[in-house]
């Protein structure tokens, strides 16, 4: 809604892009800082404060819009502040889960949280567009503000053991950050996992850039084709989340992680090869994108579970802060690289290259992870 509001009131795609940039840039920079803060304090307090803050920020936008005093600079400031809150909220959730449940339930819990995210990814933009058309921008702002405030109210009922909260309060945040960096550096298997996280986000981000070009080349209504492809991907994430969310997986997370990334490589390679030879009708591409969505959720669920089960509780915030920063940097970088590449080569070439690169990267990553995990000494 904010992007369309800027485009509608200013007519400037550049300003719209700047607003979107402000919504992700702080989260790219603050991941490791946020992680250190999460490890120093009770994560429940952090997520409640983040949601209440985001609710008040959007409520202020609603008030300014209602009084016809909303300016472009207000939107930039609001998006930046919301992104700062999100930088603290996102890593706090996976860092908090191991303190709430047994190890055997973590994979199922991660799948369920990603299932909710997949549903929101499908429903959010559609509901936003329909709400703008039905009730205008003010209605969107009011509903969004209320959702944040209600979320914060619900989160206040979480009971989280606080035995470790503030365990490192005698140190400075800068020292906590350096401690987290040293912890990851000496745990080579964590470095491999972070690398795989970056690879997943990079290539999925590249696919997001490829979808509009591919949709336009399928014939017929390009916008409708794009919607079908994105919906198929989203349905894959939902189905996979439902499936894993009802299973108990305790010993096969590493195989699920690397197998899922390998499957993404095969699917992208198949997609590019079939498209290159004109053998990929829309229905075939929908099936392949559905498969990619399934594999992405499997990979995301498994790497979170691996980290939650192997990282010391007092380090979870910092490790997931790194994960958040890696993901937030990889996707915009992939979109930029893919956008430049698409000006010089057709989308099927980019898909073939992406799939071909993923396969050896996955095999090598699996071997490195297995090697370092098997030789690691206990902390």
Short mmCIF file of C-alpha atoms in Angstrom, two decimals:
data_model
loop_
_atom_site.label_atom_id
_atom_site.label_comp_id
_atom_site.label_asym_id
_atom_site.label_seq_id
_atom_site.Cartn_x
_atom_site.Cartn_y
_atom_site.Cartn_z
CA UNK A 1 0.00 0.00 0.00
CA UNK A 2 2.82 2.40 0.85
CA UNK A 3 4.55 1.75 -2.48
CA UNK A 4 1.36 2.49 -4.42
CA UNK A 5 0.66 5.57 -2.30
CA UNK A 6 4.08 7.02 -3.15
CA UNK A 7 3.69 6.18 -6.83
CA UNK A 8 0.18 7.63 -6.92
CA UNK A 9 1.00 10.89 -5.12
CA UNK A 10 4.46 11.59 -6.56
CA UNK A 11 4.42 9.73 -9.88
CA UNK A 12 8.04 8.83 -9.24
CA UNK A 13 9.21 5.20 -9.46
CA UNK A 14 12.54 6.37 -8.01
CA UNK A 15 10.85 7.64 -4.85
CA UNK A 16 8.87 4.42 -4.60
CA UNK A 17 12.13 2.50 -4.82
CA UNK A 18 13.67 4.70 -2.13
CA UNK A 19 10.80 3.94 0.24
CA UNK A 20 11.19 0.21 -0.39
CA UNK A 21 14.95 0.54 0.12
CA UNK A 22 14.39 2.20 3.51
CA UNK A 23 12.19 -0.74 4.49
CA UNK A 24 15.08 -3.23 4.17
CA UNK A 25 18.38 -1.33 4.52
CA UNK A 26 18.43 -0.96 8.35
CA UNK A 27 17.66 -4.66 8.75
CA UNK A 28 20.64 -5.45 6.52
CA UNK A 29 22.98 -3.52 8.83
CA UNK A 30 21.58 -4.20 12.28
CA UNK A 31 21.31 -8.00 12.35
CA UNK A 32 24.44 -8.69 14.41
CA UNK A 33 23.78 -5.71 16.74
CA UNK A 34 20.21 -6.89 17.27
CA UNK A 35 21.48 -10.40 17.99
CA UNK A 36 23.77 -9.14 20.73
CA UNK A 37 20.93 -7.19 22.33
CA UNK A 38 18.65 -10.26 22.17
CA UNK A 39 21.24 -12.35 24.01
CA UNK A 40 21.54 -9.71 26.75
CA UNK A 41 17.80 -9.38 27.40
CA UNK A 42 14.61 -11.39 27.51
CA UNK A 43 13.55 -11.97 23.86
CA UNK A 44 9.90 -11.76 24.88
CA UNK A 45 10.37 -8.14 25.96
CA UNK A 46 12.11 -7.37 22.67
CA UNK A 47 9.34 -8.75 20.44
CA UNK A 48 6.61 -7.06 22.49
CA UNK A 49 8.44 -3.71 22.34
CA UNK A 50 9.12 -4.12 18.61
CA UNK A 51 5.46 -4.80 17.81
CA UNK A 52 4.11 -2.04 20.03
CA UNK A 53 6.62 0.39 18.47
CA UNK A 54 5.63 -0.61 14.93
CA UNK A 55 1.97 -0.21 15.83
CA UNK A 56 2.53 3.31 17.15
CA UNK A 57 4.60 4.25 14.09
CA UNK A 58 1.87 3.15 11.68
CA UNK A 59 -0.78 4.81 13.88
CA UNK A 60 1.17 8.07 13.55
CA UNK A 61 1.13 7.64 9.75
CA UNK A 62 -2.62 7.10 9.89
CA UNK A 63 -3.08 10.27 11.95
CA UNK A 64 -0.93 12.32 9.57
CA UNK A 65 -2.80 10.92 6.56
CA UNK A 66 -6.19 11.68 8.14
CA UNK A 67 -5.12 15.29 8.81
CA UNK A 68 -3.73 15.54 5.24
CA UNK A 69 -0.26 16.28 6.60
CA UNK A 70 1.48 13.10 5.49
CA UNK A 71 4.63 13.91 3.52
CA UNK A 72 7.13 11.80 1.64
CA UNK A 73 9.78 12.32 4.34
CA UNK A 74 7.35 10.95 6.94
CA UNK A 75 7.01 7.75 4.94
CA UNK A 76 10.78 7.42 4.62
CA UNK A 77 11.26 7.90 8.36
CA UNK A 78 8.44 5.48 9.21
CA UNK A 79 9.74 2.75 6.91
CA UNK A 80 13.23 3.15 8.35
CA UNK A 81 12.01 2.92 11.95
CA UNK A 82 9.80 -0.08 11.16
CA UNK A 83 12.79 -1.80 9.56
CA UNK A 84 14.85 -1.15 12.70
CA UNK A 85 12.14 -2.78 14.82
CA UNK A 86 11.97 -5.71 12.39
CA UNK A 87 15.75 -6.17 12.64
CA UNK A 88 15.27 -6.93 16.35
CA UNK A 89 11.99 -8.85 16.02
CA UNK A 90 12.95 -11.37 13.32
CA UNK A 91 16.01 -13.01 14.95
CA UNK A 92 14.34 -12.95 18.38
CA UNK A 93 11.67 -15.45 17.31
CA UNK A 94 13.95 -18.39 16.32
CA UNK A 95 16.30 -17.54 19.22
CA UNK A 96 13.37 -17.83 21.64
CA UNK A 97 11.89 -21.13 20.42
CA UNK A 98 14.51 -23.46 22.02
CA UNK A 99 13.67 -21.88 25.39
CA UNK A 100 9.99 -22.67 24.97
CA UNK A 101 9.98 -26.32 23.84
CA UNK A 102 11.85 -29.60 23.67
CA UNK A 103 14.41 -30.36 20.97
CA UNK A 104 12.12 -32.91 19.31
CA UNK A 105 9.47 -30.25 18.66
CA UNK A 106 11.74 -27.61 17.10
CA UNK A 107 11.52 -28.70 13.45
CA UNK A 108 7.75 -28.93 13.67
CA UNK A 109 7.56 -25.50 15.31
CA UNK A 110 9.84 -23.92 12.70
CA UNK A 111 7.71 -25.41 9.92
CA UNK A 112 4.57 -23.99 11.50
CA UNK A 113 6.03 -20.50 11.83
CA UNK A 114 7.13 -20.61 8.19
CA UNK A 115 3.69 -21.89 7.20
CA UNK A 116 2.18 -18.76 8.72
CA UNK A 117 4.76 -16.68 6.85
CA UNK A 118 3.89 -18.42 3.57
CA UNK A 119 0.19 -17.76 4.05
CA UNK A 120 0.92 -14.11 4.84
CA UNK A 121 3.11 -13.81 1.72
CA UNK A 122 0.21 -14.98 -0.43
CA UNK A 123 -2.60 -13.18 1.37
CA UNK A 124 -0.90 -9.94 2.42
CA UNK A 125 -0.42 -8.21 -0.97
CA UNK A 126 -3.84 -9.36 -2.18
CA UNK A 127 -5.57 -8.10 0.97
CA UNK A 128 -3.59 -4.86 0.81
CA UNK A 129 -4.66 -4.20 -2.78
CA UNK A 130 -8.30 -5.05 -2.08
CA UNK A 131 -8.36 -2.92 1.08
CA UNK A 132 -6.92 0.09 -0.75
CA UNK A 133 -9.57 -0.33 -3.45
CA UNK A 134 -12.36 -0.80 -0.89
CA UNK A 135 -11.49 1.52 1.99
CA UNK A 136 -8.52 3.60 0.91
CA UNK A 137 -5.08 4.06 2.40
CA UNK A 138 -6.32 5.24 5.80
CA UNK A 139 -8.11 1.93 6.33
CA UNK A 140 -4.91 0.03 5.50
CA UNK A 141 -2.91 2.11 7.99
CA UNK A 142 -5.50 1.63 10.75
CA UNK A 143 -5.78 -2.14 10.24
CA UNK A 144 -1.98 -2.49 10.11
CA UNK A 145 -1.49 -0.42 13.28
CA UNK A 146 -4.14 -2.44 15.09
CA UNK A 147 -2.54 -5.73 13.98
CA UNK A 148 0.84 -4.75 15.44
CA UNK A 149 -0.69 -3.56 18.73
CA UNK A 150 -2.83 -6.69 19.03
CA UNK A 151 0.20 -8.87 18.29
CA UNK A 152 2.18 -7.14 21.03
CA UNK A 153 -0.69 -7.67 23.46
CA UNK A 154 -0.84 -11.41 22.68
CA UNK A 155 2.95 -11.75 22.99
CA UNK A 156 2.83 -10.35 26.52
CA UNK A 157 1.22 -13.64 27.63
CA UNK A 158 4.28 -15.69 26.60
CA UNK A 159 5.97 -17.29 29.59
CA UNK A 160 9.68 -17.45 28.89
CA UNK A 161 12.23 -18.78 31.42
CA UNK A 162 14.62 -15.90 32.11
CA UNK A 163 17.47 -17.71 33.86
CA UNK A 164 19.95 -16.65 31.19
CA UNK A 165 18.50 -13.22 30.53
CA UNK A 166 21.11 -10.55 31.22
CA UNK A 167 23.83 -13.15 31.70
CA UNK A 168 26.29 -10.94 29.86
CA UNK A 169 24.93 -7.59 31.05
CA UNK A 170 28.30 -6.75 32.64
CA UNK A 171 29.85 -6.57 29.16
CA UNK A 172 29.37 -3.98 26.46
CA UNK A 173 27.38 -4.63 23.30
CA UNK A 174 30.52 -4.21 21.21
CA UNK A 175 32.28 -6.95 23.17
CA UNK A 176 29.21 -9.19 22.83
CA UNK A 177 29.34 -8.69 19.06
CA UNK A 178 33.03 -9.62 18.94
CA UNK A 179 32.34 -12.66 21.11
CA UNK A 180 29.61 -13.74 18.68
CA UNK A 181 31.93 -13.31 15.70
CA UNK A 182 34.64 -15.39 17.38
CA UNK A 183 32.09 -18.06 18.31
CA UNK A 184 30.94 -18.42 14.69
CA UNK A 185 34.49 -18.26 13.30
CA UNK A 186 35.69 -21.18 15.39
CA UNK A 187 32.59 -23.24 14.60
CA UNK A 188 33.32 -24.00 10.95
CA UNK A 189 30.06 -25.90 10.52
CA UNK A 190 28.20 -22.67 11.41
CA UNK A 191 30.16 -20.83 8.73
CA UNK A 192 29.01 -23.48 6.23
CA UNK A 193 25.37 -23.09 7.35
CA UNK A 194 25.58 -19.29 7.01
CA UNK A 195 27.04 -19.78 3.53
CA UNK A 196 24.15 -22.05 2.58
CA UNK A 197 21.68 -19.49 3.94
CA UNK A 198 23.26 -16.87 1.71
CA UNK A 199 23.15 -19.21 -1.29
CA UNK A 200 19.46 -20.02 -0.74
CA UNK A 201 18.46 -16.37 -0.41
CA UNK A 202 20.62 -15.32 -3.35
CA UNK A 203 19.21 -17.79 -5.84
CA UNK A 204 15.62 -17.41 -4.63
CA UNK A 205 16.08 -13.64 -4.97
CA UNK A 206 17.33 -14.15 -8.51
CA UNK A 207 14.23 -16.20 -9.33
CA UNK A 208 12.05 -13.34 -8.06
CA UNK A 209 13.73 -11.07 -10.61
CA UNK A 210 13.32 -13.65 -13.38
CA UNK A 211 9.59 -14.29 -12.82
CA UNK A 212 8.27 -11.04 -14.40
CA UNK A 213 10.43 -11.48 -17.52
CA UNK A 214 9.49 -15.13 -17.84
CA UNK A 215 5.79 -14.36 -17.33
CA UNK A 216 5.84 -11.76 -20.08
CA UNK A 217 7.40 -14.25 -22.50
CA UNK A 218 4.77 -16.95 -21.98
CA UNK A 219 2.15 -15.22 -24.13
CA UNK A 220 -1.24 -13.98 -23.07
CA UNK A 221 -1.59 -11.73 -20.04
CA UNK A 222 1.87 -11.32 -18.55
CA UNK A 223 0.55 -9.89 -15.27
CA UNK A 224 -1.81 -12.84 -14.84
CA UNK A 225 1.01 -15.29 -15.64
CA UNK A 226 3.19 -13.61 -13.03
CA UNK A 227 0.42 -13.92 -10.47
CA UNK A 228 -0.02 -17.62 -11.28
CA UNK A 229 3.72 -18.31 -10.90
CA UNK A 230 4.00 -16.43 -7.60
CA UNK A 231 0.87 -18.10 -6.25
CA UNK A 232 2.19 -21.53 -7.23
CA UNK A 233 5.44 -20.81 -5.36
CA UNK A 234 3.47 -19.64 -2.34
CA UNK A 235 1.24 -22.72 -2.39
CA UNK A 236 4.38 -24.87 -2.38
CA UNK A 237 5.57 -23.15 0.79
CA UNK A 238 2.17 -23.65 2.44
CA UNK A 239 1.90 -27.35 1.52
CA UNK A 240 5.45 -28.08 2.66
CA UNK A 241 4.88 -26.16 5.89
CA UNK A 242 1.71 -28.14 6.58
CA UNK A 243 3.48 -31.44 5.89
CA UNK A 244 6.57 -30.81 8.01
CA UNK A 245 4.51 -29.11 10.69
CA UNK A 246 2.75 -32.39 11.41
CA UNK A 247 5.94 -34.51 11.50
CA UNK A 248 8.61 -35.00 14.15
CA UNK A 249 12.06 -34.83 12.54
CA UNK A 250 14.95 -35.22 14.98
CA UNK A 251 17.95 -36.71 13.19
CA UNK A 252 17.74 -35.87 9.49
CA UNK A 253 17.82 -32.06 9.46
CA UNK A 254 21.19 -31.85 7.68
CA UNK A 255 20.01 -34.22 4.94
CA UNK A 256 16.76 -32.27 4.60
CA UNK A 257 18.70 -29.00 4.33
CA UNK A 258 21.24 -29.99 1.69
CA UNK A 259 18.78 -32.25 -0.13
CA UNK A 260 16.31 -29.37 -0.42
CA UNK A 261 18.93 -26.97 -1.79
CA UNK A 262 20.07 -29.65 -4.26
CA UNK A 263 16.40 -30.07 -5.31
CA UNK A 264 16.14 -26.30 -5.90
CA UNK A 265 19.16 -26.56 -8.21
CA UNK A 266 17.61 -29.44 -10.16
CA UNK A 267 14.27 -27.62 -10.47
CA UNK A 268 15.89 -24.41 -11.72
CA UNK A 269 18.03 -26.36 -14.17
CA UNK A 270 14.96 -28.25 -15.43
CA UNK A 271 13.00 -25.02 -15.73
CA UNK A 272 15.71 -23.34 -17.75
CA UNK A 273 16.34 -26.35 -20.01
CA UNK A 274 12.66 -26.90 -20.81
CA UNK A 275 12.14 -23.19 -21.47
CA UNK A 276 15.20 -23.05 -23.74
CA UNK A 277 13.71 -25.76 -25.98
CA UNK A 278 10.19 -24.35 -25.86
CA UNK A 279 8.90 -27.38 -23.92
CA UNK A 280 7.64 -25.55 -20.82
CA UNK A 281 3.95 -24.61 -20.98
CA UNK A 282 2.52 -22.60 -18.12
CA UNK A 283 1.20 -25.69 -16.33
CA UNK A 284 4.70 -27.25 -16.29
CA UNK A 285 6.24 -24.06 -14.92
CA UNK A 286 3.56 -23.88 -12.24
CA UNK A 287 4.47 -27.39 -11.12
CA UNK A 288 8.18 -26.54 -11.04
CA UNK A 289 7.62 -23.32 -9.09
CA UNK A 290 5.44 -25.28 -6.67
CA UNK A 291 8.37 -27.64 -6.15
CA UNK A 292 10.76 -24.73 -5.55
CA UNK A 293 8.38 -23.35 -2.92
CA UNK A 294 8.30 -26.73 -1.16
CA UNK A 295 12.08 -27.04 -1.22
CA UNK A 296 12.61 -23.50 0.10
CA UNK A 297 10.43 -24.16 3.14
CA UNK A 298 12.17 -27.50 3.80
CA UNK A 299 15.56 -25.80 3.64
CA UNK A 300 14.50 -22.87 5.83
CA UNK A 301 12.94 -25.14 8.44
CA UNK A 302 15.93 -27.46 8.63
CA UNK A 303 18.68 -24.83 8.92
CA UNK A 304 16.79 -23.10 11.74
CA UNK A 305 16.40 -26.39 13.58
CA UNK A 306 20.09 -27.24 13.10
CA UNK A 307 21.15 -23.91 14.59
CA UNK A 308 18.70 -24.12 17.48
CA UNK A 309 19.93 -27.61 18.37
CA UNK A 310 23.66 -26.98 18.07
CA UNK A 311 24.24 -23.37 19.14
CA UNK A 312 24.61 -22.48 22.81
CA UNK A 313 21.45 -20.80 24.15
CA UNK A 314 23.34 -17.65 25.15
CA UNK A 315 24.61 -17.28 21.54
CA UNK A 316 21.36 -17.92 19.64
CA UNK A 317 20.47 -14.25 19.26
CA UNK A 318 23.83 -13.35 17.73
CA UNK A 319 23.85 -16.35 15.38
CA UNK A 320 20.32 -15.65 14.14
CA UNK A 321 21.25 -11.98 13.86
CA UNK A 322 23.98 -13.05 11.42
CA UNK A 323 21.43 -15.20 9.59
CA UNK A 324 19.06 -12.24 9.30
CA UNK A 325 21.77 -9.96 7.93
CA UNK A 326 22.99 -12.58 5.45
CA UNK A 327 19.45 -13.09 4.13
CA UNK A 328 18.64 -9.38 3.98
CA UNK A 329 21.82 -8.66 2.03
CA UNK A 330 21.63 -11.67 -0.32
CA UNK A 331 18.16 -11.06 -1.75
CA UNK A 332 18.64 -7.41 -2.86
CA UNK A 333 22.09 -8.34 -4.22
CA UNK A 334 20.55 -11.20 -6.20
CA UNK A 335 17.79 -9.00 -7.61
CA UNK A 336 20.40 -6.44 -8.70
CA UNK A 337 22.69 -9.04 -10.29
CA UNK A 338 19.82 -10.83 -12.00
CA UNK A 339 18.38 -7.56 -13.28
CA UNK A 340 21.69 -6.66 -14.91
CA UNK A 341 22.15 -10.19 -16.27
CA UNK A 342 18.67 -10.21 -17.82
CA UNK A 343 19.62 -7.23 -19.98
CA UNK A 344 22.27 -9.40 -21.66
CA UNK A 345 20.80 -12.91 -21.66
CA UNK A 346 17.35 -14.56 -21.74
CA UNK A 347 15.82 -15.84 -18.50
CA UNK A 348 16.33 -19.51 -19.38
CA UNK A 349 20.10 -18.98 -19.50
CA UNK A 350 20.05 -17.45 -16.04
CA UNK A 351 17.98 -20.35 -14.73
CA UNK A 352 20.38 -22.90 -16.22
CA UNK A 353 23.40 -21.09 -14.76
CA UNK A 354 21.69 -20.80 -11.34
CA UNK A 355 20.76 -24.48 -11.24
CA UNK A 356 24.19 -25.57 -12.45
CA UNK A 357 25.91 -23.48 -9.77
CA UNK A 358 23.69 -24.74 -6.97
CA UNK A 359 24.42 -28.43 -7.51
CA UNK A 360 28.19 -28.45 -6.83
CA UNK A 361 27.82 -25.79 -4.13
CA UNK A 362 25.36 -28.04 -2.31
CA UNK A 363 27.52 -31.16 -2.62
CA UNK A 364 30.60 -29.30 -1.43
CA UNK A 365 28.69 -27.65 1.40
CA UNK A 366 27.34 -30.98 2.61
CA UNK A 367 30.82 -32.50 2.68
CA UNK A 368 32.30 -29.53 4.52
CA UNK A 369 29.48 -29.46 7.05
CA UNK A 370 29.74 -33.20 7.71
CA UNK A 371 33.52 -32.93 8.11
CA UNK A 372 33.48 -30.03 10.57
CA UNK A 373 30.42 -31.28 12.48
CA UNK A 374 32.01 -34.68 13.02
CA UNK A 375 35.33 -33.25 14.23
CA UNK A 376 34.00 -30.41 16.40
CA UNK A 377 34.90 -30.59 20.05
CA UNK A 378 32.21 -29.75 22.64
CA UNK A 379 32.12 -26.14 23.83
#
